[in-house]
Short mmCIF file of C-alpha atoms and ligand atoms in Angstrom, two decimals:
data_model
loop_
_atom_site.label_atom_id
_atom_site.label_comp_id
_atom_site.label_asym_id
_atom_site.label_seq_id
_atom_site.Cartn_x
_atom_site.Cartn_y
_atom_site.Cartn_z
CA MET A 1 65.61 -134.17 -6.82
CA ALA A 2 65.38 -132.94 -3.25
CA ALA A 3 63.90 -135.31 -0.71
CA ILE A 4 60.26 -134.56 0.04
CA MET A 5 59.70 -133.59 3.65
CA ALA A 6 56.81 -135.51 5.15
CA ARG A 7 53.90 -133.33 6.16
CA MET A 8 52.11 -133.89 9.43
CA LYS A 9 49.49 -136.63 9.24
CA ILE A 10 45.96 -135.63 10.24
CA GLY A 11 43.22 -138.25 10.58
CA VAL A 12 39.52 -137.69 10.09
CA ILE A 13 37.27 -140.52 11.32
CA GLY A 14 33.85 -140.63 9.68
CA GLY A 15 33.61 -139.62 6.03
CA GLY A 16 30.07 -138.24 6.21
CA PHE A 17 29.07 -134.62 5.77
CA VAL A 18 31.14 -133.12 8.58
CA GLY A 19 34.10 -135.48 8.14
CA SER A 20 34.49 -135.03 4.39
CA THR A 21 34.13 -131.23 4.51
CA THR A 22 36.65 -131.13 7.37
CA ALA A 23 39.08 -133.19 5.24
CA GLN A 24 38.51 -130.74 2.38
CA ARG A 25 39.16 -127.66 4.53
CA ILE A 26 42.30 -129.18 6.10
CA ALA A 27 43.68 -130.08 2.65
CA GLU A 28 42.84 -126.67 1.17
CA LYS A 29 44.61 -124.96 4.04
CA GLN A 30 47.54 -127.39 3.63
CA LEU A 31 47.63 -128.12 7.33
CA GLY A 32 48.91 -131.65 6.68
CA ASP A 33 48.28 -134.89 4.79
CA VAL A 34 44.80 -136.19 5.47
CA VAL A 35 43.67 -139.78 6.04
CA LEU A 36 39.87 -140.07 5.83
CA PHE A 37 38.52 -143.21 7.53
CA ASP A 38 35.03 -144.69 7.38
CA ILE A 39 33.55 -148.17 7.77
CA VAL A 40 31.59 -147.84 4.52
CA ASP A 41 33.48 -149.79 1.87
CA GLY A 42 35.00 -147.55 -0.82
CA MET A 43 33.32 -144.32 0.35
CA PRO A 44 36.35 -142.67 2.00
CA GLN A 45 38.57 -143.80 -0.87
CA GLY A 46 36.15 -142.29 -3.40
CA LYS A 47 35.90 -138.97 -1.54
CA ALA A 48 39.67 -138.88 -1.04
CA LEU A 49 40.28 -139.45 -4.74
CA ASP A 50 37.86 -136.66 -5.60
CA LEU A 51 39.63 -134.30 -3.15
CA ALA A 52 43.06 -135.32 -4.47
CA GLN A 53 41.93 -134.42 -7.99
CA ALA A 54 40.53 -131.07 -6.81
CA ALA A 55 44.08 -130.25 -5.68
CA SER A 56 45.23 -129.70 -9.25
CA VAL A 57 42.58 -127.01 -9.79
CA TYR A 58 42.67 -125.49 -6.33
CA GLY A 59 46.44 -125.78 -5.93
CA TYR A 60 47.23 -127.59 -2.72
CA ASP A 61 49.97 -130.13 -2.05
CA SER A 62 48.40 -131.96 0.89
CA SER A 63 47.56 -135.54 0.04
CA VAL A 64 44.17 -137.05 0.89
CA THR A 65 43.78 -140.82 1.18
CA GLY A 66 40.80 -142.92 2.16
CA ALA A 67 40.79 -146.00 4.39
CA ASN A 68 38.54 -148.70 5.84
CA ASP A 69 41.20 -149.89 8.26
CA TYR A 70 43.20 -148.03 10.88
CA GLY A 71 46.68 -148.87 9.53
CA PRO A 72 47.06 -145.72 7.39
CA LEU A 73 46.40 -143.55 10.46
CA GLU A 74 49.66 -144.73 12.02
CA GLY A 75 51.59 -141.82 13.49
CA ALA A 76 48.82 -139.22 13.02
CA LYS A 77 49.37 -136.17 15.21
CA VAL A 78 45.77 -134.95 15.25
CA VAL A 79 42.64 -137.05 14.71
CA VAL A 80 39.22 -135.48 14.25
CA ILE A 81 36.41 -137.88 15.21
CA THR A 82 33.07 -137.33 13.46
CA ALA A 83 31.90 -140.96 13.39
CA GLY A 84 28.37 -141.54 14.58
CA MET A 85 24.82 -142.38 13.74
CA PRO A 86 22.15 -139.73 13.40
CA ARG A 87 19.11 -140.14 15.64
CA LYS A 88 16.54 -142.28 13.80
CA PRO A 89 12.76 -142.19 14.26
CA GLY A 90 11.81 -144.09 17.41
CA MET A 91 15.25 -143.64 19.03
CA ASP A 92 15.32 -141.70 22.26
CA ARG A 93 18.27 -139.81 23.74
CA SER A 94 19.46 -142.88 25.66
CA ASP A 95 19.39 -145.10 22.55
CA LEU A 96 21.54 -142.56 20.70
CA LEU A 97 23.91 -142.33 23.67
CA LYS A 98 24.40 -146.07 23.60
CA VAL A 99 24.88 -146.40 19.82
CA ASN A 100 27.29 -143.49 19.51
CA GLY A 101 28.98 -144.36 22.80
CA LYS A 102 29.82 -147.80 21.37
CA ILE A 103 31.10 -146.25 18.13
CA MET A 104 33.28 -143.82 20.11
CA GLN A 105 34.58 -146.66 22.28
CA GLU A 106 35.65 -148.60 19.19
CA VAL A 107 37.11 -145.57 17.37
CA ALA A 108 39.05 -144.11 20.32
CA GLY A 109 40.52 -147.53 21.17
CA SER A 110 41.57 -148.21 17.57
CA VAL A 111 43.09 -144.74 17.07
CA GLN A 112 45.03 -145.10 20.31
CA GLU A 113 46.64 -148.32 19.02
CA VAL A 114 48.02 -146.78 15.83
CA ALA A 115 48.44 -143.13 16.82
CA PRO A 116 49.10 -142.99 20.56
CA ASP A 117 50.52 -139.43 20.34
CA ALA A 118 47.52 -137.96 18.56
CA THR A 119 45.44 -135.17 20.01
CA LEU A 120 41.78 -136.15 19.57
CA VAL A 121 39.34 -133.49 18.38
CA VAL A 122 35.92 -134.96 19.13
CA VAL A 123 32.95 -133.79 17.04
CA SER A 124 30.40 -136.64 17.32
CA ASN A 125 27.22 -136.08 19.31
CA PRO A 126 26.22 -136.02 22.11
CA LEU A 127 29.45 -134.03 22.12
CA ASP A 128 30.34 -133.58 25.77
CA VAL A 129 29.59 -137.20 26.68
CA MET A 130 31.51 -138.46 23.63
CA CYS A 131 34.58 -136.55 24.88
CA TYR A 132 34.20 -138.37 28.18
CA VAL A 133 34.11 -141.76 26.41
CA ALA A 134 37.09 -140.91 24.15
CA HIS A 135 39.14 -139.80 27.15
CA LEU A 136 38.38 -142.86 29.27
CA VAL A 137 38.92 -145.37 26.47
CA SER A 138 42.11 -143.79 25.12
CA GLY A 139 43.68 -143.25 28.53
CA LEU A 140 45.13 -139.98 27.19
CA PRO A 141 45.89 -137.05 29.49
CA ARG A 142 42.99 -134.57 29.60
CA LYS A 143 44.87 -132.00 27.50
CA LYS A 144 45.00 -134.40 24.52
CA VAL A 145 41.23 -134.79 24.16
CA VAL A 146 39.20 -131.76 23.20
CA GLY A 147 35.66 -131.32 21.94
CA MET A 148 34.28 -129.08 19.22
CA ALA A 149 31.02 -127.33 20.07
CA GLY A 150 31.78 -123.91 21.54
CA VAL A 151 33.57 -122.69 18.41
CA LEU A 152 30.49 -123.57 16.35
CA ASP A 153 27.96 -122.19 18.82
CA THR A 154 30.05 -119.02 19.11
CA ALA A 155 30.26 -118.74 15.31
CA ARG A 156 26.46 -118.79 15.13
CA TYR A 157 26.13 -116.22 17.93
CA ARG A 158 28.67 -113.91 16.25
CA ALA A 159 26.95 -114.28 12.87
CA PHE A 160 23.57 -113.30 14.37
CA ILE A 161 25.07 -110.26 16.16
CA ALA A 162 26.86 -109.13 12.96
CA GLU A 163 23.68 -109.55 10.90
CA GLU A 164 21.64 -107.61 13.45
CA LEU A 165 24.06 -104.66 13.42
CA GLY A 166 24.97 -104.82 9.73
CA VAL A 167 28.70 -104.96 10.54
CA SER A 168 31.56 -107.30 9.67
CA VAL A 169 31.50 -110.55 11.62
CA LYS A 170 35.29 -110.21 11.85
CA ASP A 171 34.82 -107.43 14.41
CA VAL A 172 32.36 -109.34 16.61
CA GLN A 173 33.83 -111.00 19.68
CA ALA A 174 31.67 -113.30 21.76
CA MET A 175 31.79 -116.60 23.60
CA VAL A 176 29.40 -119.48 24.21
CA LEU A 177 30.21 -121.77 27.14
CA GLY A 178 28.64 -124.90 28.60
CA GLY A 179 27.40 -128.14 27.10
CA HIS A 180 26.44 -128.47 23.43
CA GLY A 181 22.65 -128.27 23.51
CA ASP A 182 19.82 -126.22 24.89
CA SER A 183 21.69 -125.65 28.15
CA MET A 184 24.59 -123.82 26.44
CA VAL A 185 25.58 -120.47 27.97
CA PRO A 186 26.02 -117.61 25.45
CA LEU A 187 27.69 -114.79 27.38
CA THR A 188 26.11 -111.36 26.87
CA ALA A 189 28.16 -109.21 29.26
CA THR A 190 31.46 -109.76 27.43
CA ALA A 191 30.17 -109.75 23.83
CA SER A 192 31.63 -106.81 21.92
CA VAL A 193 32.13 -105.27 18.48
CA SER A 194 35.61 -103.79 18.07
CA GLY A 195 35.74 -103.27 21.82
CA ILE A 196 32.26 -101.70 22.07
CA PRO A 197 30.03 -103.73 24.41
CA VAL A 198 27.20 -105.32 22.43
CA SER A 199 24.86 -104.30 25.27
CA ASP A 200 25.47 -100.65 24.20
CA LEU A 201 24.43 -101.47 20.64
CA ILE A 202 21.57 -103.97 20.93
CA PRO A 203 18.66 -103.61 23.39
CA ALA A 204 18.61 -106.33 26.07
CA GLU A 205 15.35 -107.93 24.87
CA ARG A 206 16.62 -108.19 21.29
CA LEU A 207 19.96 -109.61 22.45
CA GLU A 208 18.03 -112.23 24.39
CA GLU A 209 16.28 -113.21 21.13
CA LEU A 210 19.67 -113.66 19.45
CA VAL A 211 20.78 -115.79 22.40
CA THR A 212 17.68 -117.98 21.99
CA ARG A 213 18.31 -118.33 18.25
CA THR A 214 21.91 -119.36 19.03
CA ARG A 215 20.70 -122.01 21.48
CA HIS A 216 18.54 -123.52 18.73
CA GLY A 217 21.00 -122.83 15.90
CA GLY A 218 21.50 -126.50 15.05
CA ALA A 219 17.77 -127.31 15.16
CA GLU A 220 16.95 -124.37 12.87
CA ILE A 221 19.17 -125.87 10.17
CA VAL A 222 17.90 -129.43 10.70
CA GLN A 223 14.35 -128.14 10.24
CA LEU A 224 15.26 -126.49 6.93
CA LEU A 225 17.33 -129.39 5.59
CA LYS A 226 14.76 -132.00 6.64
CA THR A 227 17.40 -134.74 6.31
CA GLY A 228 20.82 -134.39 7.92
CA SER A 229 22.28 -131.57 9.96
CA ALA A 230 24.69 -128.66 9.57
CA TYR A 231 28.18 -129.32 8.26
CA TYR A 232 29.72 -126.21 6.67
CA ALA A 233 30.06 -124.27 9.93
CA PRO A 234 30.82 -127.41 11.99
CA SER A 235 33.68 -128.38 9.65
CA ALA A 236 34.97 -124.80 9.65
CA ALA A 237 34.97 -124.85 13.46
CA ALA A 238 36.75 -128.23 13.66
CA THR A 239 39.35 -127.03 11.14
CA ALA A 240 40.03 -123.85 13.16
CA MET A 241 40.80 -126.08 16.15
CA VAL A 242 43.06 -128.36 14.09
CA GLU A 243 44.87 -125.28 12.75
CA SER A 244 45.46 -123.88 16.23
CA ILE A 245 46.96 -127.22 17.32
CA VAL A 246 49.01 -127.96 14.19
CA LEU A 247 50.44 -124.43 13.90
CA ASP A 248 50.69 -123.99 17.68
CA GLN A 249 48.69 -120.78 17.37
CA ARG A 250 47.63 -120.90 21.03
CA ARG A 251 44.28 -119.36 20.18
CA ILE A 252 41.81 -118.88 23.00
CA LEU A 253 38.75 -120.82 21.87
CA PRO A 254 35.71 -122.15 23.71
CA CYS A 255 36.24 -125.93 23.70
CA CYS A 256 34.90 -128.90 25.58
CA THR A 257 37.45 -129.99 28.17
CA LEU A 258 37.50 -131.99 31.39
CA LEU A 259 37.07 -129.62 34.31
CA ASP A 260 39.04 -130.42 37.42
CA GLY A 261 37.67 -127.94 39.92
CA GLU A 262 37.66 -124.93 37.59
CA TYR A 263 34.37 -123.01 37.75
CA GLY A 264 33.55 -125.14 40.81
CA ILE A 265 32.95 -128.12 38.49
CA ASP A 266 34.76 -131.44 38.84
CA GLY A 267 35.10 -134.51 36.61
CA THR A 268 32.76 -133.19 33.94
CA TRP A 269 33.30 -132.32 30.26
CA VAL A 270 32.11 -128.76 29.60
CA GLY A 271 32.80 -125.97 27.11
CA VAL A 272 35.01 -123.21 28.52
CA PRO A 273 37.73 -120.98 27.03
CA VAL A 274 41.03 -122.80 26.62
CA VAL A 275 44.42 -122.07 25.06
CA LEU A 276 44.73 -124.51 22.16
CA GLY A 277 48.28 -125.28 21.02
CA SER A 278 50.57 -128.07 19.89
CA GLY A 279 50.11 -129.95 23.16
CA GLY A 280 46.31 -129.77 22.92
CA VAL A 281 44.55 -127.92 25.74
CA GLU A 282 47.51 -125.97 27.11
CA GLU A 283 45.50 -124.05 29.67
CA VAL A 284 41.94 -123.74 30.92
CA ILE A 285 40.94 -120.11 31.36
CA GLU A 286 38.72 -119.36 34.31
CA LEU A 287 36.56 -116.33 33.67
CA ASP A 288 35.05 -114.30 36.44
CA LEU A 289 31.44 -114.96 35.49
CA GLY A 290 28.42 -113.19 36.89
CA ALA A 291 26.20 -115.17 39.26
CA ALA A 292 23.57 -116.03 36.60
CA ASP A 293 26.12 -117.31 34.05
CA ARG A 294 27.99 -119.26 36.70
CA GLU A 295 24.77 -120.94 37.78
CA ALA A 296 23.79 -121.65 34.15
CA LEU A 297 27.21 -123.23 33.55
CA ARG A 298 26.79 -125.43 36.61
CA ALA A 299 23.32 -126.53 35.49
CA SER A 300 24.69 -127.30 32.02
CA ALA A 301 27.50 -129.35 33.60
CA GLN A 302 24.95 -131.21 35.69
CA ALA A 303 23.12 -132.33 32.52
CA VAL A 304 26.41 -133.55 31.01
CA ARG A 305 27.25 -135.34 34.25
CA SER A 306 24.09 -137.43 34.14
CA GLY A 307 24.87 -138.36 30.50
CA GLN A 308 28.39 -139.41 31.58
CA ASP A 309 26.97 -141.59 34.37
CA GLU A 310 24.41 -143.11 32.00
CA VAL A 311 26.95 -144.00 29.31
CA SER A 312 29.37 -145.40 31.93
CA ALA A 313 26.70 -147.78 33.17
CA MET A 314 25.68 -148.75 29.62
CA LEU A 315 29.21 -149.45 28.37
CA GLY A 316 30.74 -150.60 31.63
CA LEU A 317 33.27 -147.74 31.66
CA SER A 318 34.91 -146.31 34.73
O1 TXD B 1 28.95 -129.15 17.23
C1 TXD B 1 29.12 -130.31 17.03
N1 TXD B 1 29.93 -131.01 17.79
C2 TXD B 1 28.41 -131.00 15.93
C3 TXD B 1 28.29 -132.43 16.00
C4 TXD B 1 28.01 -130.31 14.76
C5 TXD B 1 27.55 -130.99 13.69
C6 TXD B 1 27.45 -132.44 13.65
N2 TXD B 1 27.66 -133.05 14.92
C7 TXD B 1 27.74 -134.51 14.99
O2 TXD B 1 28.84 -134.98 14.19
C8 TXD B 1 26.55 -135.26 14.45
O3 TXD B 1 25.48 -135.27 15.36
C9 TXD B 1 27.16 -136.63 14.24
O4 TXD B 1 27.24 -137.33 15.47
C10 TXD B 1 28.58 -136.32 13.77
C11 TXD B 1 28.77 -136.44 12.25
O5 TXD B 1 27.80 -135.67 11.58
P1 TXD B 1 27.58 -135.87 10.00
O6 TXD B 1 26.57 -134.88 9.58
O7 TXD B 1 28.90 -135.91 9.33
O8 TXD B 1 26.94 -137.34 9.98
P2 TXD B 1 27.00 -138.40 8.80
O9 TXD B 1 27.01 -137.70 7.48
O10 TXD B 1 25.92 -139.39 9.12
O11 TXD B 1 28.44 -139.11 8.97
C12 TXD B 1 28.74 -139.98 9.99
C13 TXD B 1 29.72 -140.99 9.42
C14 TXD B 1 29.09 -141.92 8.37
O12 TXD B 1 29.78 -141.81 7.15
C15 TXD B 1 29.22 -143.31 8.99
O13 TXD B 1 29.47 -144.33 8.02
C16 TXD B 1 30.41 -143.11 9.91
O14 TXD B 1 30.20 -141.84 10.48
N3 TXD B 1 30.53 -144.13 10.94
C17 TXD B 1 31.74 -144.59 11.32
N4 TXD B 1 32.98 -144.26 10.94
C18 TXD B 1 33.99 -144.93 11.53
N5 TXD B 1 33.82 -145.89 12.47
C19 TXD B 1 32.59 -146.24 12.88
N6 TXD B 1 32.44 -147.20 13.81
C20 TXD B 1 31.47 -145.59 12.29
N7 TXD B 1 30.14 -145.68 12.46
C21 TXD B 1 29.57 -144.79 11.62
#
């Protein structure tokens, strides 16, 4: 029998809603062999076994294994980090920052020990600040740490535009920049449908309503679900990023990256268009934004910056 070529190893940290659906999508697309890690005893193993059995019906060859220790992640080339705690009643923003900051500190350090070459795709909230923690703790170059938020926010924006016009979402091009939260910056001037500016198709006031709905896209789903938050679109977005890295597609996607003077912003993790390839963030693309969008991006970066400073002080990072 011919020797079996090893597939690329892809880690997913956190086997909750986003982590397990991301593992499922990666396996179904056969992007690599998946190791699903969680601290809950038996949970990642159980989900992995379930996914491995689905393979015989669905027809994929990727393996999925579960783990409660970092050993099986050895040599992973991409690691998606979804570990975190949801905000509980009585917790304020700073409490959440501290709890998830500590989790990210532990996860990024442990991944770095077993998979020092991995590109980290950060998903945990508060997203932009978690990228900052992962980058500092891992000591990786900035191109090897990238955050998922813009692809999701853009997916929501595109879905709302497509629904409004009654056209295929495949033909809608748009981009959401900035931090992941109310201060995000959905661009209206460059949004288009098959090359036709959206501003020619949707009146300005209505487009503004779609922008507002995009800003609160996550909250709208939380309100409906009552417990938990979105995971189908978030896992689809994380998987698109993994695919672009693993297959070196060099897609231009809005991702959270460390800005180093681009857009007049320095030392802050913000969502901007990047070229995503096998090396991680291969290039940061600097758009010529209008004055209002540029200002909104700076304000969004300012909010992230204060979160970065706060978490640094809390965790003693520098
Ligand atoms: O756009 C985006 N970036 C986001 C972010 C979109 C959706 C969800 N977003 C955030 O992802 C969300 O606010 C959370 O911070 C993460 C994961 O969301 P999910 O909905 O999957 O949360 P769950 O179901 O609570 O899963 C979290 C898992 C859970 O199984 C815990 O046991 C595990 O994280 N966890 C850990 N795993 C590994 N190591 C440690 N230390 C750990 N602590 C908790």
